[in-house]
Tab-separated table of C-alpha atoms and ligand atoms in Angstrom:
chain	number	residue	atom	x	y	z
K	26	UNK	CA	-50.897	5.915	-62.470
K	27	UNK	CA	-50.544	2.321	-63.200
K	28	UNK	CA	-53.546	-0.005	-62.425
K	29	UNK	CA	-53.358	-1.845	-59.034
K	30	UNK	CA	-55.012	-4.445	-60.375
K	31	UNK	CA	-53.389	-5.928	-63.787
K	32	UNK	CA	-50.302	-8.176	-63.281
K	33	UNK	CA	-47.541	-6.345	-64.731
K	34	UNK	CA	-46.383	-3.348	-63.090
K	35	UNK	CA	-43.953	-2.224	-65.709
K	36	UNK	CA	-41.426	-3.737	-68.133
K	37	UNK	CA	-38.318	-1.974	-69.810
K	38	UNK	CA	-35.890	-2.587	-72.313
K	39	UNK	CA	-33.495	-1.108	-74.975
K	40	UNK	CA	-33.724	-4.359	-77.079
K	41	UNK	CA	-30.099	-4.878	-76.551
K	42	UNK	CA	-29.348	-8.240	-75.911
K	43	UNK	CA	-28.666	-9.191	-72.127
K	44	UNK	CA	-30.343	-10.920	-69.099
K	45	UNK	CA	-33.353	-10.832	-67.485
K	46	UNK	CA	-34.186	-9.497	-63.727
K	47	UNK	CA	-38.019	-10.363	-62.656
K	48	UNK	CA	-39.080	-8.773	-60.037
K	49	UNK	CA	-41.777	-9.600	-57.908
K	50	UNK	CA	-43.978	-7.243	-55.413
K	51	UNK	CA	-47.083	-8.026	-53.157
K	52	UNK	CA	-46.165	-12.073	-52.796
K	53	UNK	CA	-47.937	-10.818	-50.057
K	54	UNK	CA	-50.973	-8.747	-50.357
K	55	UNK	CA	-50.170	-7.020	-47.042
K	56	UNK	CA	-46.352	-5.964	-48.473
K	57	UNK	CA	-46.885	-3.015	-50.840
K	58	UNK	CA	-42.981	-2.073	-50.187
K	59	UNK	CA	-41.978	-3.549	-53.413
K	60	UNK	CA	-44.750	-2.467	-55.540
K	61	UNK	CA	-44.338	1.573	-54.771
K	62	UNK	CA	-40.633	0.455	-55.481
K	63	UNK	CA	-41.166	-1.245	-58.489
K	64	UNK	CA	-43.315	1.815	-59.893
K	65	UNK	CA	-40.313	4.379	-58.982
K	66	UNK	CA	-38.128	2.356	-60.474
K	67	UNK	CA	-39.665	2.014	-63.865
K	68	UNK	CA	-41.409	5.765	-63.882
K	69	UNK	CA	-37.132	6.664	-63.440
K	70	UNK	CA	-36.394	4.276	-66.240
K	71	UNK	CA	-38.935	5.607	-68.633
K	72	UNK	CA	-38.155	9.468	-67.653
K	73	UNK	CA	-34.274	8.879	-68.279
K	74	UNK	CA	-34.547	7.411	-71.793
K	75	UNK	CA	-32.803	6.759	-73.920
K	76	UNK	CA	-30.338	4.945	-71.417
K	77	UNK	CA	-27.159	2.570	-71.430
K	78	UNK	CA	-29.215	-0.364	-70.658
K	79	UNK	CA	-29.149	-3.890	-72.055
K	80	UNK	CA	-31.594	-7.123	-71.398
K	81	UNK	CA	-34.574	-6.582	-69.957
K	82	UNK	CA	-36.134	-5.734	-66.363
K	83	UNK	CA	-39.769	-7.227	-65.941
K	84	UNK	CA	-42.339	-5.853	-62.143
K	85	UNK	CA	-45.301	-7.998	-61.424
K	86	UNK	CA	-47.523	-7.806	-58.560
K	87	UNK	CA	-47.308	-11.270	-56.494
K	88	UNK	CA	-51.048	-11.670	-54.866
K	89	UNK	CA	-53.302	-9.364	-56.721
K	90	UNK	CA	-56.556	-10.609	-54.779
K	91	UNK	CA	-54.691	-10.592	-51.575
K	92	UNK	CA	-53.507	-6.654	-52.488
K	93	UNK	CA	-56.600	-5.190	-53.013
K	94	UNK	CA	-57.436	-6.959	-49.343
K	95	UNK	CA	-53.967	-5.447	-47.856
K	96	UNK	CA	-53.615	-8.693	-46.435
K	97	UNK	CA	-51.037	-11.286	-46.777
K	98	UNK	CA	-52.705	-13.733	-48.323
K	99	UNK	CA	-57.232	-15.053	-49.348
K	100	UNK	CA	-56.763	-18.454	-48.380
K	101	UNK	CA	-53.368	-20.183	-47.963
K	102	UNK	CA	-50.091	-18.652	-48.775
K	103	UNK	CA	-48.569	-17.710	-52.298
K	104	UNK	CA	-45.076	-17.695	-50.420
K	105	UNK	CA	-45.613	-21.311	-49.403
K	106	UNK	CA	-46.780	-22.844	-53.397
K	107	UNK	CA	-43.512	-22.496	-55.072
K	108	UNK	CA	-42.005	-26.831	-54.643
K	109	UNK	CA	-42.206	-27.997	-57.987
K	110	UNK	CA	-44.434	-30.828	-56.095
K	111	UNK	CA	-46.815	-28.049	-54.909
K	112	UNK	CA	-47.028	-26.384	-58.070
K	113	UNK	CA	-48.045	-29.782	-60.118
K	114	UNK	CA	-50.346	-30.673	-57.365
K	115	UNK	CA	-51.879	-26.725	-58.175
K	116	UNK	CA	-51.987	-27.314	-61.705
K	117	UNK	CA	-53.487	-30.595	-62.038
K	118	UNK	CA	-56.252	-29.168	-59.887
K	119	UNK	CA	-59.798	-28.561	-62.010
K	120	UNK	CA	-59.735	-24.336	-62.012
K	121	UNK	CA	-63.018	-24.048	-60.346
K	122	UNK	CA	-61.135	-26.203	-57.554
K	123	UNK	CA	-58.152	-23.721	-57.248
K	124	UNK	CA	-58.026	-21.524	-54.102
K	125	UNK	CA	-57.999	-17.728	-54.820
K	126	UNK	CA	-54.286	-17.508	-53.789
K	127	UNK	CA	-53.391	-20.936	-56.017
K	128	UNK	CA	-55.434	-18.766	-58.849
K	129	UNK	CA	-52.596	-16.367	-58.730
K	130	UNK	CA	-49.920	-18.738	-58.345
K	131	UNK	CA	-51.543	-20.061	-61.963
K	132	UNK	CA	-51.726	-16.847	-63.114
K	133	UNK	CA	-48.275	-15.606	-62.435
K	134	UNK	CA	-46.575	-18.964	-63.231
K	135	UNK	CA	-47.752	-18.380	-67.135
K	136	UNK	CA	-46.045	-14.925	-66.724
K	137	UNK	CA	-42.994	-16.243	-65.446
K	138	UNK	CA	-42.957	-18.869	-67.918
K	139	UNK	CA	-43.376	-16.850	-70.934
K	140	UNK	CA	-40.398	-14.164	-69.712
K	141	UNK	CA	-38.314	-17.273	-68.881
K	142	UNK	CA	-39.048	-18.609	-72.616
K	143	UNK	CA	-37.328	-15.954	-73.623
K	144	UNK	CA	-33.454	-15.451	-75.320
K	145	UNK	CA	-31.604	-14.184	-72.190
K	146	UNK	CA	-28.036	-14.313	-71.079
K	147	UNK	CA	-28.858	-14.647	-67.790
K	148	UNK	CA	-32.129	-15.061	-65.351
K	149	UNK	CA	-32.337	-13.098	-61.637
K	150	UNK	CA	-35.582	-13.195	-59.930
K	151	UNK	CA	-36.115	-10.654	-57.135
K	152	UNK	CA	-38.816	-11.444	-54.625
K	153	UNK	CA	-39.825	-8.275	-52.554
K	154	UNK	CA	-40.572	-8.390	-48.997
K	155	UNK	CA	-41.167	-6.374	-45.306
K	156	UNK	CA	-41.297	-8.124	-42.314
K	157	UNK	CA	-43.980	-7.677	-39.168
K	158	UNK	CA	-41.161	-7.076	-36.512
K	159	UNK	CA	-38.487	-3.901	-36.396
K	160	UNK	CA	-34.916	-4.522	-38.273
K	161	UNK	CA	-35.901	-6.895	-40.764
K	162	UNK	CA	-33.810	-5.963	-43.436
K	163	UNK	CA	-32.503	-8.407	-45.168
K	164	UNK	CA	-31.427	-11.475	-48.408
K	165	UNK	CA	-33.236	-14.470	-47.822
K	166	UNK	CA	-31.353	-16.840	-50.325
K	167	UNK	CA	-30.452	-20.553	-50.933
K	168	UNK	CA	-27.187	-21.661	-50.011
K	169	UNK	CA	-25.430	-21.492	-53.518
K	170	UNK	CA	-22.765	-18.931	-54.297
K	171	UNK	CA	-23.704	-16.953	-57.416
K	172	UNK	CA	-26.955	-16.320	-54.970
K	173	UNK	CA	-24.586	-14.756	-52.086
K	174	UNK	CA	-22.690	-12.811	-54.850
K	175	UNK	CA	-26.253	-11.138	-55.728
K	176	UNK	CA	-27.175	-10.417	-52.068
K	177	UNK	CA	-23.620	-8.823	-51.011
K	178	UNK	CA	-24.344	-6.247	-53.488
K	179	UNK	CA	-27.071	-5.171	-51.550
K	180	UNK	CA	-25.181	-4.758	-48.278
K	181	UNK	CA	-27.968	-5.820	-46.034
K	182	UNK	CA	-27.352	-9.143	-43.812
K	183	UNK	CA	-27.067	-12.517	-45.841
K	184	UNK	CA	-29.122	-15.129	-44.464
K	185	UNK	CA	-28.160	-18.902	-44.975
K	186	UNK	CA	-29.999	-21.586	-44.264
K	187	UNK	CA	-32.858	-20.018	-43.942
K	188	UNK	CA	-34.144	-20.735	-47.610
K	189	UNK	CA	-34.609	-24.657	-46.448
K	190	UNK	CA	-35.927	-24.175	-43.275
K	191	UNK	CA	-38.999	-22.222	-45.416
K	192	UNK	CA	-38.609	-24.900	-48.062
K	193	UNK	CA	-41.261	-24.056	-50.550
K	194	UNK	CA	-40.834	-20.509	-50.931
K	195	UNK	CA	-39.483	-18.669	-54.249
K	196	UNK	CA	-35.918	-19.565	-53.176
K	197	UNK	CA	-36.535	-23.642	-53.663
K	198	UNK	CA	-38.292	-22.407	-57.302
K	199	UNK	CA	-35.173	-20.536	-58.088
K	200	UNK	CA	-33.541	-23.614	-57.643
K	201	UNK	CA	-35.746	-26.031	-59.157
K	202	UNK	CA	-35.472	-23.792	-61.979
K	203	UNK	CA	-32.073	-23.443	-62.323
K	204	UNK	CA	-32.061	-19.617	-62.034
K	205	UNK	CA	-30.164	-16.998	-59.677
K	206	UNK	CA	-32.330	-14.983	-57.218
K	207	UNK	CA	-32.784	-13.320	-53.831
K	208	UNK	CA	-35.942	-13.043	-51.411
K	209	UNK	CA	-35.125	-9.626	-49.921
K	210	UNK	CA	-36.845	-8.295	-47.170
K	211	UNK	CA	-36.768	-4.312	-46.895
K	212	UNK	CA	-37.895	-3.940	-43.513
K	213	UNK	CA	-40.709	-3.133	-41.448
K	214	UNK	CA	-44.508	-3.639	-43.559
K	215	UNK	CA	-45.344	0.033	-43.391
K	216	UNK	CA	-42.055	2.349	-43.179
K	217	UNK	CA	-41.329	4.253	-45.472
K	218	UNK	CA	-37.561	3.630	-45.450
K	219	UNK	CA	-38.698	-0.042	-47.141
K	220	UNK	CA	-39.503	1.943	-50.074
K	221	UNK	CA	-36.344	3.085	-50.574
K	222	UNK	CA	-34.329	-0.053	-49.505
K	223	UNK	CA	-36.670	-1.754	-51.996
K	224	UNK	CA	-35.968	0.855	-54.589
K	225	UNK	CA	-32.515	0.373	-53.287
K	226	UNK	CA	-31.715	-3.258	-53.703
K	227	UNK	CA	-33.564	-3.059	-57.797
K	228	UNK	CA	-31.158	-0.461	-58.933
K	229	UNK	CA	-28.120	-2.097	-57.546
K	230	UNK	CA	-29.427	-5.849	-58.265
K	231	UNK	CA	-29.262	-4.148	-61.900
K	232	UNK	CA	-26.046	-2.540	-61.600
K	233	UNK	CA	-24.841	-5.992	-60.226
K	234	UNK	CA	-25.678	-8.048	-63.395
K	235	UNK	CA	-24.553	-5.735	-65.526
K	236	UNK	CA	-27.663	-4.206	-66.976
K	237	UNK	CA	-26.707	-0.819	-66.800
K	238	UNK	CA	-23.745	1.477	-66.822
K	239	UNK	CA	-23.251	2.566	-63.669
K	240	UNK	CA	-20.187	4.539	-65.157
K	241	UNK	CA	-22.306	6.405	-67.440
K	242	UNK	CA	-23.988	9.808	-65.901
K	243	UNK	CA	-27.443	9.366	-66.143
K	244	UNK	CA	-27.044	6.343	-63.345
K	245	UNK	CA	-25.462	7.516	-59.923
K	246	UNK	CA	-25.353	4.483	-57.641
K	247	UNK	CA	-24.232	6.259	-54.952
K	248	UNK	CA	-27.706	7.276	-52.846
K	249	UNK	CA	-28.912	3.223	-53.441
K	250	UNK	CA	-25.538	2.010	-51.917
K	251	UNK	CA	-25.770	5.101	-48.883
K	252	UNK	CA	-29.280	3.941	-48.352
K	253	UNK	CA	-28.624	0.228	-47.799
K	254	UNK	CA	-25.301	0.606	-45.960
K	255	UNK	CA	-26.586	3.494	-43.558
K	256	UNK	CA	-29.847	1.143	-43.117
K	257	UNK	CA	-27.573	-2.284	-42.385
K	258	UNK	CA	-24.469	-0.534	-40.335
K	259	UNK	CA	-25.707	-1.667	-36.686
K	260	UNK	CA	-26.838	-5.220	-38.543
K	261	UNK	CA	-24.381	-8.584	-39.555
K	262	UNK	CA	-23.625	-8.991	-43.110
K	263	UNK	CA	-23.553	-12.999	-42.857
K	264	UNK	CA	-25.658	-15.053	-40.435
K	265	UNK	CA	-26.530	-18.697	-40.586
K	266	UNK	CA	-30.147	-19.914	-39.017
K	267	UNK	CA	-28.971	-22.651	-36.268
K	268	UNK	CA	-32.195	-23.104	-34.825
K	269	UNK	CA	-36.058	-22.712	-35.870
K	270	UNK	CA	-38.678	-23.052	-32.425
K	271	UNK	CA	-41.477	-25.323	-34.188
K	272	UNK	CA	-44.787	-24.334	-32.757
K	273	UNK	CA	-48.792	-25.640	-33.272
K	274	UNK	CA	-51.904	-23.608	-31.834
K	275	UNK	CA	-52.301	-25.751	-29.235
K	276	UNK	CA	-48.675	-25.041	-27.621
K	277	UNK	CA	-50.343	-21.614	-26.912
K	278	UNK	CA	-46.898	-20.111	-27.794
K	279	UNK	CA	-46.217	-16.040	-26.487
K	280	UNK	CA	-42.810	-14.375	-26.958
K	281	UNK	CA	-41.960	-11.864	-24.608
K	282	UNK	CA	-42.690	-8.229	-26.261
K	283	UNK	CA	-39.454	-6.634	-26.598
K	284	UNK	CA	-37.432	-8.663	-29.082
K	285	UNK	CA	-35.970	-6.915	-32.474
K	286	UNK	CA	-34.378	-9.230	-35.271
K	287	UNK	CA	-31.285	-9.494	-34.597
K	288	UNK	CA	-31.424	-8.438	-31.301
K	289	UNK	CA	-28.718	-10.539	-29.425
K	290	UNK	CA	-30.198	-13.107	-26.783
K	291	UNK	CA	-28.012	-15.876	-24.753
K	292	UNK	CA	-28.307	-19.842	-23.744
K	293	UNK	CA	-30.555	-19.668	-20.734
K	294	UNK	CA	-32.767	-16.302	-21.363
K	295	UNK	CA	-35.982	-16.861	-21.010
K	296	UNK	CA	-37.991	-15.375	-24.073
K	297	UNK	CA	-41.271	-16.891	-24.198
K	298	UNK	CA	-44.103	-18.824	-22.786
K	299	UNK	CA	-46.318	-21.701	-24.008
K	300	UNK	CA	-48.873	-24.102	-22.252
K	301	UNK	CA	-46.232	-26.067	-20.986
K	302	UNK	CA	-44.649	-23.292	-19.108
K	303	UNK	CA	-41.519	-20.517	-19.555
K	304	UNK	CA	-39.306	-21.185	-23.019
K	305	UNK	CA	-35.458	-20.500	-22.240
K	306	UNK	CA	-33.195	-20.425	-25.366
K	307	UNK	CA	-31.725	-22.732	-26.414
K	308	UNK	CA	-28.362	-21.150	-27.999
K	309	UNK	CA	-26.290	-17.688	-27.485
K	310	UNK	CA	-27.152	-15.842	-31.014
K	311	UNK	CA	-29.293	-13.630	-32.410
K	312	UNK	CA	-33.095	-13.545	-32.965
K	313	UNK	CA	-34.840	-13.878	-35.732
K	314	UNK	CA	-38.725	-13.042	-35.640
K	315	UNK	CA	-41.002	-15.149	-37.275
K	316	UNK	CA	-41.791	-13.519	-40.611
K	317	UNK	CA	-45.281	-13.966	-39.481
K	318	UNK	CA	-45.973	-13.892	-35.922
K	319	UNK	CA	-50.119	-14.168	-35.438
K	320	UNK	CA	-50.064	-17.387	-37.899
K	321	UNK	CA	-47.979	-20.469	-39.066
K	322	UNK	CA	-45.939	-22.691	-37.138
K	323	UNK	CA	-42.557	-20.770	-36.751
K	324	UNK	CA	-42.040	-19.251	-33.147
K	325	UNK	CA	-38.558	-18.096	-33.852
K	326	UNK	CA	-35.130	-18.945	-35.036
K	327	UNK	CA	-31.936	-18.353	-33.740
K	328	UNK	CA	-28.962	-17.277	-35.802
K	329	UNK	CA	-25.083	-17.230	-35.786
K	330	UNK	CA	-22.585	-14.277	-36.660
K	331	UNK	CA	-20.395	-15.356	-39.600
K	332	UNK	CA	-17.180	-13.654	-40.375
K	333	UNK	CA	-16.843	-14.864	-43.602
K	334	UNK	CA	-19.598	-16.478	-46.016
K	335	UNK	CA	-19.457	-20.122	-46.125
K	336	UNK	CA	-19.633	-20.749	-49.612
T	581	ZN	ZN1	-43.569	-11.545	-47.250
């Protein structure tokens, strides 16, 4: 049983030279998907040894103090630290000045940085997710190519422009940082199918940079890529945010129960209320839930079908 409580969840490599995939679980404390993943994962890794594997794959938990709450975050969100200008604002902060959550953000920085330090070929960082609303599977990622290369892989729906509208999550560090990576979101918080999506999306995100042989028999991709296609076939595979509802506490904002990500909504619906009376939308498209409903200032967005990616 591996300790809740100690940063890394597991770590494994051949020593054969290759890149690095860093994998994070519990960003927030309430989003234990990736973390049961994670553990699968590397108790499969360890029980299949030796293996045709090269560079090395690295599971952290995200919030530790927010996980042994359940809750998404102590005091202010890990998901919403990662600007270069927040994290230098964090650091230069006196430690007994820190907030529990920028404590971790500290703590799992020097982690990061010490991996990253590192001779690799390449970097991926994979930031685990579930949402609060039904059918939220799926790759929250910046709009650069490599990036949309990664997320195909995992067949769920590519979201653009979603990574800037949420502008200092892990996304804008990927960036900042020059690294590829995908903020994938597995589903609903407690199903158990966003186990295995998570579990899913690791093994193929592997497969994807090369890190293992999927040829080779002791790796059959087959039941990860059945799991995510079966899980996205009634969802897009590209969608583009066109709209983001802005809201405060005093706007009183209440969407009308009912609504499903991706569930497909049209210019004139009505599909909430606030203080100032009944919200109609404001484009044909589909929703997308706020990826936290009873806090922050996001009501919801709107998205477009794509046929095609756009980069
Ligand atoms: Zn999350």
């Amino acid at each position: 049983m591996v300790d809740l409580f100690t940063r890394t969840i597991g770590e494994y490599t051949t020593g054969r030279k290759g890149p690095l995939l860093f994998v994070i679980g519990g960003i927030h404390g309430n989003e234990l998907s990736g973390v049961l993943a994670l553990r699968k994962v590397f108790e499969q890794l360890k029980a299949s040894a030796p293996l045709d594997f090269c560079g090395k794959i690295v599971g952290v938990h995200g919030n530790i103090s927010a996980i042994r709450l359940r809750q998404r975050y102590v005091e202010c969100d890990l998901n919403r630290l990662w600007s270069a200008d927040e994290i230098e604002r964090v650091k230069k902060l006196p430690p007994a000045a820190r907030k529990v959550d920028e404590r971790e953000l500290i703590e799992l920085l020097a982690h990061i940085e010490t991996e990253f330090s590192k001779e690799y070929t390449d970097i991926v960082l994979l930031d685990l997710h579930t949402t609060s609303g039904p059918n939220g599977l799926f790759s929250i990622i910046s709009n650069q190519k490599p990036n949309q290369v990664l997320a195909s892989a995992l067949h769920a729906p590519v979201l653009f422009d979603l990574a800037h509208a949420l502008s200092t999550n892990t996304n804008r560090f990927m960036d900042e940082q020059g690294i590829k990576g995908i903020a994938f979101e597995a589903g609903q918080h407690d199903d158990p199918a966003s186990v295995d999506n998570q579990e899913s999306a690791i093994w193929l995100t592997l497969d994807k940079m090369g890190m293992i042989n999927s040829e080779s028999l002791a790796f059959d991709m087959d039941p990860y890529h059945r799991q995510l296609i079966t899980s996205s076939s009634q969802l897009p595979h590209f969608v583009r945010v066109i709209y983001r509802h802005a809201i405060s506490p005093e706007d009183q904002f209440h969407m009308y129960p009912g609504y499903n990500n991706f569930h497909e909504v049209y210019k004139g619906e009505p599909i909430a209320r606030d203080a100032k009376g009944e919200i109609l939308c404001p484009f044909s498209g589909l929703m997308l839930m706020p990826l936290y409903q009873s806090q922050g200032s996001d009501g919801f967005f709107i998205m477009e079908k794509l046929w095609e990616s756009p980069l």
